[in-house]
PDB file of C-alpha atoms in Angstrom:
ATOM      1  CA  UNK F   1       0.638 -16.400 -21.566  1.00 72.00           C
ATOM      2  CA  UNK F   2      -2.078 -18.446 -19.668  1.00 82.00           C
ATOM      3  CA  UNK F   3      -0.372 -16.791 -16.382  1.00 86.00           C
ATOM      4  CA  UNK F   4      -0.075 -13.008 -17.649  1.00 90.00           C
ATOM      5  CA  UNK F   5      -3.672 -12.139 -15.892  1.00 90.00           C
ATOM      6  CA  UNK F   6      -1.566 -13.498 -12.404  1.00 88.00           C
ATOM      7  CA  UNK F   7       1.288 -11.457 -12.686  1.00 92.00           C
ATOM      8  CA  UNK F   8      -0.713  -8.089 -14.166  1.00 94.00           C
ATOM      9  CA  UNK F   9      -2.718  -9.039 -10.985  1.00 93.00           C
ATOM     10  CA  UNK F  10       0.642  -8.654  -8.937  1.00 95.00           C
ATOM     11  CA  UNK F  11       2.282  -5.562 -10.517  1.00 96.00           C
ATOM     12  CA  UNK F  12      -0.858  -3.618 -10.264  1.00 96.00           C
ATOM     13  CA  UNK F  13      -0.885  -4.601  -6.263  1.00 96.00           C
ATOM     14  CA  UNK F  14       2.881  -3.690  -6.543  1.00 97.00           C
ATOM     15  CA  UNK F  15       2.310  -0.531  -7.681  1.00 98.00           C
ATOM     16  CA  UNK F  16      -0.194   0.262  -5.479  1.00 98.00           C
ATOM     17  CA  UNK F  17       1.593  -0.873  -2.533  1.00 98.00           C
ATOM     18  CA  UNK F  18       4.547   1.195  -3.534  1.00 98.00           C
ATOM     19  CA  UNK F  19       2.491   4.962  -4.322  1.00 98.00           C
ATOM     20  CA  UNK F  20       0.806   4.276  -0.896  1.00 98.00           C
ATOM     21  CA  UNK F  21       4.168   3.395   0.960  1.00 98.00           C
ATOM     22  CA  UNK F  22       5.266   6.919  -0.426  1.00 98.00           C
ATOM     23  CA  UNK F  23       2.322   8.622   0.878  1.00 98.00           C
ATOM     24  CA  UNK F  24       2.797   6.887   4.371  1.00 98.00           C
ATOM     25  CA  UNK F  25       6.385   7.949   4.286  1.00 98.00           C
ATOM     26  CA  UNK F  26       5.250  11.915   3.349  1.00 98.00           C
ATOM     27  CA  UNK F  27       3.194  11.401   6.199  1.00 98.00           C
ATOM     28  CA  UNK F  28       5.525  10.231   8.784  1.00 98.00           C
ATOM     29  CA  UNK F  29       7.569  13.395   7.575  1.00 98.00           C
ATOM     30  CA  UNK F  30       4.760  15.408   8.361  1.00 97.00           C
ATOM     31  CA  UNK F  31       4.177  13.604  11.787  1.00 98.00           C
ATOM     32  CA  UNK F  32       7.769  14.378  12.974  1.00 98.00           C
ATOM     33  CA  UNK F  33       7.734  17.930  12.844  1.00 97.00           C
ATOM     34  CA  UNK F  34       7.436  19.232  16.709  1.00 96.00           C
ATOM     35  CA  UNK F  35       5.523  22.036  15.675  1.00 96.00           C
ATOM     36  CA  UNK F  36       2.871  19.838  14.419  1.00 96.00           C
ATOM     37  CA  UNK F  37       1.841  19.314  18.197  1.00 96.00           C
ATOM     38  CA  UNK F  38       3.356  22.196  19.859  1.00 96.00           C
ATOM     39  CA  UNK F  39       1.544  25.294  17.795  1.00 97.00           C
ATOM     40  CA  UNK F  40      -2.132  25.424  18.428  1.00 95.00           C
ATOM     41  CA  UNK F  41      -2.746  26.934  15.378  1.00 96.00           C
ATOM     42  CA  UNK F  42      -1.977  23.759  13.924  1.00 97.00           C
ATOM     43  CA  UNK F  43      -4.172  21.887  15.877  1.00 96.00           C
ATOM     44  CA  UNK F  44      -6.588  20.692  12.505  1.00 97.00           C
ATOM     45  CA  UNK F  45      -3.341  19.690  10.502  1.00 97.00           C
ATOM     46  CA  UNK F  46      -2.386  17.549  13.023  1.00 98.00           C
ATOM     47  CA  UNK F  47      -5.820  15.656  12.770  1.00 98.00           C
ATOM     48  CA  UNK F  48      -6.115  15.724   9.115  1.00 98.00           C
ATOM     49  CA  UNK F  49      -2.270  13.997   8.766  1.00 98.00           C
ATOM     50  CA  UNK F  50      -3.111  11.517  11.215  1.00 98.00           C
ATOM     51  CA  UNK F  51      -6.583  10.633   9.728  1.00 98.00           C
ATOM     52  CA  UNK F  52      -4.839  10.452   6.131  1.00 98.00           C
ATOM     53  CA  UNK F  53      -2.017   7.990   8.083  1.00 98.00           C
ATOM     54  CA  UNK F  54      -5.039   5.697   9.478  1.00 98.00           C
ATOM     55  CA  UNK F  55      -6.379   5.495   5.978  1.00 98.00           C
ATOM     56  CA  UNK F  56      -3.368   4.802   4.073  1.00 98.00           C
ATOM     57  CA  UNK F  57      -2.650   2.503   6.723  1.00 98.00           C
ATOM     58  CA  UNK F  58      -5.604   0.665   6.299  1.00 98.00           C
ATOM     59  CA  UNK F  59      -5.306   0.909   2.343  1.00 98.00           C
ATOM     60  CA  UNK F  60      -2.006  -0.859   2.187  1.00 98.00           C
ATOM     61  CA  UNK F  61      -3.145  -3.366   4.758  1.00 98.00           C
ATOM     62  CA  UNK F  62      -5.627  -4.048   2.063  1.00 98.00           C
ATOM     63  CA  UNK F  63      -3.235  -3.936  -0.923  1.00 98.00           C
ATOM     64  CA  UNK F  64      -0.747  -6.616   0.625  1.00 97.00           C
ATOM     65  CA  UNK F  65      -3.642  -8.900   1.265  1.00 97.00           C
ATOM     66  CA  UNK F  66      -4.748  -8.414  -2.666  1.00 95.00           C
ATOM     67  CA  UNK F  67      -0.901  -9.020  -3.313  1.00 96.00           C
ATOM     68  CA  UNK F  68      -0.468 -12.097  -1.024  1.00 97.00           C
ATOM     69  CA  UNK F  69      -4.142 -13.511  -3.034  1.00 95.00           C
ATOM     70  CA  UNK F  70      -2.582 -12.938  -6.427  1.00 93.00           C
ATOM     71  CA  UNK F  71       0.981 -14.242  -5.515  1.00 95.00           C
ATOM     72  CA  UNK F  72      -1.050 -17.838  -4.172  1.00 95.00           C
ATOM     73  CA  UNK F  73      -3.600 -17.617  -7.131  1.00 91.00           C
ATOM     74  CA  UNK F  74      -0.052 -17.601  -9.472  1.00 91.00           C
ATOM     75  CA  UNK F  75       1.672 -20.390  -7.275  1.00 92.00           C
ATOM     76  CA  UNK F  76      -1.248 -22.473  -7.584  1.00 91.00           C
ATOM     77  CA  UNK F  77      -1.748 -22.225 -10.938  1.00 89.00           C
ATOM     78  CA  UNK F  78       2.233 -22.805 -11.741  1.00 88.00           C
ATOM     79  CA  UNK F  79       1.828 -25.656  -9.964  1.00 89.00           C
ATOM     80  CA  UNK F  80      -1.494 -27.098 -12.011  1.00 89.00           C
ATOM     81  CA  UNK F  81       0.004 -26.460 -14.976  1.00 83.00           C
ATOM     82  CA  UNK F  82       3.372 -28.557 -13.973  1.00 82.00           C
ATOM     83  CA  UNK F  83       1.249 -31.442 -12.986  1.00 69.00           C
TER      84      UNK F  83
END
C-alpha cells in the first residue's frame, strides 16, 4: 500500500506519455503529406503542425523524465523497505 503513491505516480506518466505519443504520431501523418509543402495555400498549416510537433516533442521529453523520477523514487523505496 505504502508504494501505491509510486506506481499512481508511474501510470499517470504512462498515460501521458502514451496520449502524447498519439498526438506525435497524428502529427507525423500530417507532416508526410506532399501537399503540406508543395501548395502555398497551405503555407500556415505547415507552421502550425510543426510548432504543435516541437511542443509535443518537448512535452514527452518532459513526461519520460517525470516517468524515469517516479520509476527510481519506486526502486528506491522497494529497496528501503527490503532492508
Amino acid at each position: 500500500q505504502q508504494q501505491k503513491p509510486y506506481r499512481d505516480r508511474l501510470r499517470k506518466a504512462e498515460r501521458a506519455m502514451e496520449r502524447v505519443q498519439r498526438a506525435l504520431q497524428r502529427l507525423e501523418e500530417a507532416l508526410a503529406d506532399e501537399s503540406l509543402y508543395t501548395d502555398t495555400a497551405r503555407k500556415v498549416e505547415l507552421n502550425r503542425v510543426l510548432q504543435e510537433q516541437a511542443s509535443a516533442s518537448k512535452e514527452l521529453a518532459l513526461l519520460e523524465s517525470e516517468w524515469l523520477d517516479a520509476s527510481e523514487a519506486l526502486e528506491r523505496w522497494s529497496q528501503s523497505a527490503q532492508g
